[in-house]
mmCIF file of C-alpha atoms and ligand atoms in Angstrom:
data_model
loop_
_atom_site.group_PDB
_atom_site.id
_atom_site.type_symbol
_atom_site.label_atom_id
_atom_site.label_comp_id
_atom_site.label_asym_id
_atom_site.label_seq_id
_atom_site.Cartn_x
_atom_site.Cartn_y
_atom_site.Cartn_z
ATOM 1 C CA MET A 1 -0.391 -0.247 0.055
ATOM 2 C CA GLY A 2 1.140 3.737 -0.451
ATOM 3 C CA PRO A 3 0.103 6.897 -2.213
ATOM 4 C CA GLN A 4 -0.030 7.328 -6.258
ATOM 5 C CA GLY A 5 3.857 7.514 -7.163
ATOM 6 C CA VAL A 6 5.598 6.723 -4.310
ATOM 7 C CA GLY A 7 6.962 2.789 -6.684
ATOM 8 C CA LYS A 8 3.882 0.676 -5.233
ATOM 9 C CA GLY A 9 4.192 -0.873 -9.151
ATOM 10 C CA THR A 10 7.806 -1.553 -9.524
ATOM 11 C CA GLN A 11 8.352 -2.540 -6.157
ATOM 12 C CA ALA A 12 5.598 -5.077 -6.549
ATOM 13 C CA ALA A 13 7.066 -6.300 -9.688
ATOM 14 C CA LYS A 14 10.378 -6.257 -8.468
ATOM 15 C CA LEU A 15 8.530 -8.691 -5.200
ATOM 16 C CA ALA A 16 6.307 -10.482 -7.161
ATOM 17 C CA GLU A 17 9.690 -11.935 -9.097
ATOM 18 C CA HIS A 18 11.978 -12.305 -6.223
ATOM 19 C CA TYR A 19 9.149 -14.734 -4.719
ATOM 20 C CA SER A 20 8.410 -15.920 -8.320
ATOM 21 C CA ILE A 21 4.162 -15.311 -7.701
ATOM 22 C CA PRO A 22 1.787 -13.142 -9.850
ATOM 23 C CA ALA A 23 2.024 -9.124 -8.778
ATOM 24 C CA ILE A 24 -1.799 -8.575 -9.529
ATOM 25 C CA SER A 25 -2.587 -4.911 -9.933
ATOM 26 C CA THR A 26 -6.083 -3.811 -9.618
ATOM 27 C CA GLY A 27 -4.760 -0.349 -11.392
ATOM 28 C CA ASP A 28 -3.327 -2.098 -15.125
ATOM 29 C CA ILE A 29 -6.418 -4.553 -15.076
ATOM 30 C CA PHE A 30 -8.964 -1.802 -14.754
ATOM 31 C CA ARG A 31 -6.182 0.451 -17.478
ATOM 32 C CA PHE A 32 -6.479 -3.160 -19.749
ATOM 33 C CA ASN A 33 -9.601 -3.463 -19.954
ATOM 34 C CA LEU A 34 -10.147 0.970 -20.604
ATOM 35 C CA LYS A 35 -7.520 0.086 -23.467
ATOM 36 C CA ASN A 36 -9.543 -2.729 -24.899
ATOM 37 C CA MET A 37 -13.187 -0.921 -24.401
ATOM 38 C CA THR A 38 -14.271 -3.801 -22.524
ATOM 39 C CA GLU A 39 -17.430 -3.605 -20.420
ATOM 40 C CA LEU A 40 -15.447 -2.865 -17.767
ATOM 41 C CA GLY A 41 -13.951 -0.935 -18.772
ATOM 42 C CA LYS A 42 -16.289 1.811 -20.236
ATOM 43 C CA GLU A 43 -18.011 1.129 -16.300
ATOM 44 C CA ALA A 44 -14.935 1.732 -14.589
ATOM 45 C CA GLY A 45 -13.205 4.909 -17.259
ATOM 46 C CA ALA A 46 -15.307 7.703 -16.053
ATOM 47 C CA PHE A 47 -13.891 6.976 -12.051
ATOM 48 C CA ILE A 48 -10.247 6.687 -13.218
ATOM 49 C CA GLU A 49 -10.339 9.454 -15.994
ATOM 50 C CA LYS A 50 -11.098 11.657 -12.564
ATOM 51 C CA GLY A 51 -9.086 10.124 -10.339
ATOM 52 C CA GLU A 52 -12.390 8.487 -7.802
ATOM 53 C CA LEU A 53 -12.135 5.744 -6.423
ATOM 54 C CA VAL A 54 -13.736 2.366 -8.938
ATOM 55 C CA PRO A 55 -16.866 1.720 -7.108
ATOM 56 C CA ASP A 56 -16.087 -1.641 -4.506
ATOM 57 C CA GLU A 57 -19.096 -3.626 -5.974
ATOM 58 C CA LEU A 58 -16.877 -4.203 -9.826
ATOM 59 C CA THR A 59 -13.146 -4.195 -7.881
ATOM 60 C CA ASN A 60 -14.499 -6.438 -5.387
ATOM 61 C CA ARG A 61 -15.281 -9.087 -8.054
ATOM 62 C CA ILE A 62 -12.274 -8.453 -10.378
ATOM 63 C CA VAL A 63 -10.353 -9.346 -7.500
ATOM 64 C CA GLU A 64 -11.998 -12.467 -5.964
ATOM 65 C CA ASP A 65 -11.769 -13.657 -9.834
ATOM 66 C CA ARG A 66 -8.104 -12.842 -10.015
ATOM 67 C CA LEU A 67 -6.832 -14.309 -6.882
ATOM 68 C CA GLY A 68 -8.915 -17.711 -7.518
ATOM 69 C CA GLN A 69 -6.423 -18.206 -10.530
ATOM 70 C CA ASP A 70 -4.179 -21.430 -11.207
ATOM 71 C CA ASP A 71 -1.002 -18.915 -11.337
ATOM 72 C CA ALA A 72 -2.660 -17.567 -8.212
ATOM 73 C CA ALA A 73 -2.776 -20.365 -5.872
ATOM 74 C CA GLN A 74 0.843 -20.099 -4.409
ATOM 75 C CA GLY A 75 0.644 -16.281 -3.433
ATOM 76 C CA TRP A 76 0.285 -13.352 -4.434
ATOM 77 C CA ILE A 77 0.933 -9.753 -3.982
ATOM 78 C CA LEU A 78 -2.151 -7.033 -4.206
ATOM 79 C CA ASP A 79 -0.991 -3.678 -5.847
ATOM 80 C CA GLY A 80 -3.433 -1.105 -4.991
ATOM 81 C CA PHE A 81 -5.856 -3.235 -3.040
ATOM 82 C CA PRO A 82 -7.661 -2.498 -0.732
ATOM 83 C CA ARG A 83 -8.100 1.013 -1.241
ATOM 84 C CA ASN A 84 -11.025 1.814 1.770
ATOM 85 C CA ALA A 85 -12.784 -0.027 4.212
ATOM 86 C CA SER A 86 -14.602 -1.778 2.851
ATOM 87 C CA GLN A 87 -12.231 -3.127 0.143
ATOM 88 C CA VAL A 88 -10.333 -4.562 3.295
ATOM 89 C CA THR A 89 -14.279 -6.436 4.506
ATOM 90 C CA ALA A 90 -14.082 -7.817 1.254
ATOM 91 C CA LEU A 91 -10.369 -8.864 1.246
ATOM 92 C CA ASP A 92 -11.191 -10.932 4.472
ATOM 93 C CA ALA A 93 -13.886 -12.495 3.144
ATOM 94 C CA MET A 94 -12.073 -13.660 -0.096
ATOM 95 C CA LEU A 95 -9.163 -14.740 2.007
ATOM 96 C CA GLU A 96 -11.577 -16.928 4.514
ATOM 97 C CA LYS A 97 -13.342 -18.255 0.851
ATOM 98 C CA LEU A 98 -9.551 -19.691 0.009
ATOM 99 C CA GLY A 99 -9.173 -20.813 3.292
ATOM 100 C CA VAL A 100 -5.534 -18.091 3.582
ATOM 101 C CA SER A 101 -4.238 -15.030 5.408
ATOM 102 C CA LEU A 102 -2.010 -12.161 4.568
ATOM 103 C CA ASP A 103 1.436 -12.508 5.162
ATOM 104 C CA ALA A 104 1.801 -9.177 5.595
ATOM 105 C CA VAL A 105 0.540 -5.544 4.638
ATOM 106 C CA VAL A 106 4.327 -3.130 2.852
ATOM 107 C CA ALA A 107 3.497 0.602 2.895
ATOM 108 C CA LEU A 108 5.860 2.609 1.063
ATOM 109 C CA ASP A 109 5.873 6.301 2.280
ATOM 110 C CA ALA A 110 6.990 9.304 0.330
ATOM 111 C CA ASP A 111 6.747 13.562 1.204
ATOM 112 C CA ARG A 112 3.657 14.474 -0.818
ATOM 113 C CA SER A 113 6.418 16.782 -3.302
ATOM 114 C CA VAL A 114 8.162 14.130 -4.243
ATOM 115 C CA LEU A 115 5.117 11.812 -5.024
ATOM 116 C CA MET A 116 3.920 15.104 -7.517
ATOM 117 C CA ASP A 117 7.114 15.348 -9.027
ATOM 118 C CA ARG A 118 7.645 11.811 -9.903
ATOM 119 C CA MET A 119 3.927 11.943 -11.234
ATOM 120 C CA GLU A 120 4.274 14.684 -13.840
ATOM 121 C CA LYS A 121 7.619 12.556 -14.328
ATOM 122 C CA ARG A 122 5.548 9.277 -14.972
ATOM 123 C CA ALA A 123 3.451 11.691 -17.050
ATOM 124 C CA GLN A 124 5.307 12.741 -19.568
ATOM 125 C CA ILE A 125 7.202 9.381 -19.597
ATOM 126 C CA GLU A 126 3.901 6.875 -20.028
ATOM 127 C CA GLY A 127 0.914 9.294 -21.278
ATOM 128 C CA ARG A 128 -1.079 8.080 -18.180
ATOM 129 C CA SER A 129 -4.169 10.158 -18.665
ATOM 130 C CA ASP A 130 -5.230 9.853 -15.542
ATOM 131 C CA ASP A 131 -1.792 11.841 -14.492
ATOM 132 C CA THR A 132 -3.041 15.829 -15.065
ATOM 133 C CA PRO A 133 -1.715 17.670 -11.713
ATOM 134 C CA GLU A 134 -5.593 17.821 -10.977
ATOM 135 C CA VAL A 135 -6.517 14.794 -11.401
ATOM 136 C CA ILE A 136 -2.473 13.131 -9.191
ATOM 137 C CA ALA A 137 -3.758 15.890 -6.544
ATOM 138 C CA LYS A 138 -7.206 14.378 -6.392
ATOM 139 C CA ARG A 139 -5.682 10.823 -6.020
ATOM 140 C CA LEU A 140 -3.240 11.704 -3.246
ATOM 141 C CA ASP A 141 -6.764 13.429 -1.403
ATOM 142 C CA VAL A 142 -8.834 10.461 -1.921
ATOM 143 C CA TYR A 143 -4.923 8.341 -0.661
ATOM 144 C CA ALA A 144 -4.961 10.348 2.033
ATOM 145 C CA THR A 145 -8.979 9.727 3.503
ATOM 146 C CA GLU A 146 -9.784 6.440 2.613
ATOM 147 C CA THR A 147 -6.785 3.976 2.160
ATOM 148 C CA GLU A 148 -3.853 5.638 4.647
ATOM 149 C CA PRO A 149 -6.618 5.104 7.488
ATOM 150 C CA LEU A 150 -6.619 1.537 6.841
ATOM 151 C CA LEU A 151 -3.229 1.066 7.913
ATOM 152 C CA ALA A 152 -3.874 1.308 11.333
ATOM 153 C CA SER A 153 -6.211 -1.289 11.393
ATOM 154 C CA TYR A 154 -3.498 -3.678 9.541
ATOM 155 C CA GLU A 155 -0.376 -2.637 12.449
ATOM 156 C CA GLN A 156 -2.913 -3.374 15.136
ATOM 157 C CA ARG A 157 -3.379 -6.814 13.040
ATOM 158 C CA GLY A 158 0.579 -7.398 13.916
ATOM 159 C CA LYS A 159 1.088 -7.382 9.691
ATOM 160 C CA LEU A 160 2.177 -3.774 8.942
ATOM 161 C CA VAL A 161 5.482 -3.367 7.589
ATOM 162 C CA ARG A 162 6.134 0.093 6.883
ATOM 163 C CA VAL A 163 9.116 1.121 4.195
ATOM 164 C CA ASN A 164 10.507 4.513 3.121
ATOM 165 C CA GLY A 165 10.127 5.039 -0.330
ATOM 166 C CA VAL A 166 12.034 7.464 -1.504
ATOM 167 C CA GLY A 167 15.939 6.509 -2.959
ATOM 168 C CA ASP A 168 17.531 4.079 -5.241
ATOM 169 C CA ILE A 169 14.879 0.986 -6.507
ATOM 170 C CA GLU A 170 17.143 -1.760 -6.035
ATOM 171 C CA GLU A 171 17.827 -0.811 -1.933
ATOM 172 C CA ILE A 172 14.281 -0.064 -1.344
ATOM 173 C CA ALA A 173 12.895 -3.760 -2.682
ATOM 174 C CA GLN A 174 15.991 -4.865 -0.373
ATOM 175 C CA ALA A 175 14.817 -3.485 2.441
ATOM 176 C CA ILE A 176 10.838 -4.659 1.916
ATOM 177 C CA VAL A 177 12.705 -8.710 1.581
ATOM 178 C CA THR A 178 14.440 -7.975 4.634
ATOM 179 C CA ALA A 179 11.792 -6.126 6.262
ATOM 180 C CA LEU A 180 9.134 -9.076 5.146
ATOM 181 C CA GLU A 181 12.328 -12.283 6.108
ATOM 182 C CA SER A 182 13.019 -10.616 9.362
ATOM 183 C CA ARG A 183 9.339 -10.808 11.206
HETATM 184 P P1 LIG B 1 -3.418 2.587 -9.893
HETATM 185 O O1 LIG B 1 -2.597 2.450 -10.866
HETATM 186 O O2 LIG B 1 -3.042 1.581 -8.400
HETATM 187 O O3 LIG B 1 -3.034 3.877 -9.246
HETATM 188 O O4 LIG B 1 -4.992 2.810 -10.363
HETATM 189 C C1 LIG B 1 -5.212 3.639 -10.785
HETATM 190 C C2 LIG B 1 -6.544 4.280 -10.897
HETATM 191 O O5 LIG B 1 -7.845 2.856 -10.849
HETATM 192 C C3 LIG B 1 -7.670 4.445 -9.255
HETATM 193 O O6 LIG B 1 -7.253 6.123 -9.352
HETATM 194 C C4 LIG B 1 -8.830 4.255 -9.146
HETATM 195 O O7 LIG B 1 -9.240 4.860 -10.384
HETATM 196 C C5 LIG B 1 -8.390 2.837 -9.854
HETATM 197 N N1 LIG B 1 -8.465 2.026 -8.523
HETATM 198 C C6 LIG B 1 -6.762 1.141 -8.644
HETATM 199 N N2 LIG B 1 -7.864 -0.393 -8.152
HETATM 200 C C7 LIG B 1 -8.583 0.599 -7.232
HETATM 201 C C8 LIG B 1 -9.268 0.284 -6.333
HETATM 202 N N3 LIG B 1 -8.241 -0.948 -5.850
HETATM 203 N N4 LIG B 1 -10.347 0.627 -6.117
HETATM 204 C C9 LIG B 1 -11.069 1.237 -6.077
HETATM 205 N N5 LIG B 1 -10.133 2.656 -7.827
HETATM 206 C C10 LIG B 1 -9.053 1.741 -7.923
#
């Protein structure tokens, strides 16, 4: 978990490679569907373009489907989910149904100014339509109000691992693995 621009996607991919498990990014799934103009893409598109959360019902469904696929049987890393309290409840129910539990929740953090900077650079490179300054600011606000409070609940459950998201990509990846394995 972490605010937009903190490097969640990059680090999730590295962790997935390290542990040979899939990284499941709800943002990537939505973007793929948006690009291919699927029904899901059409439904989610308007929310993504505004920097708002896609409705839980839709989001939870795609996560549940994805966690049930064969390549997810040996573990996975969720990137960008859960993002609000109701998604936490939904995830708890999915995990119970699957008979698995979370090992850890990795929280990456960085200052807002670093995040704004990184996302503006990413916008130039990737051309993501939700990387305009207004939408970036909106997404950071949504993170602060809806997602950040969830960290406290995972901390209470003893699942939270906090790692600084500022610095060299490889060093951050190493810090995450070290933190996970020293628990
Ligand atoms: P991301 O790539 O994780 O920043 O996600 C891009 C956009 O996809 C977000 O701004 C939301 O509009 C949507 N999205 C991704 N994950 C979720 C989620 N868990 N719940 C609701 N919307 C999501």
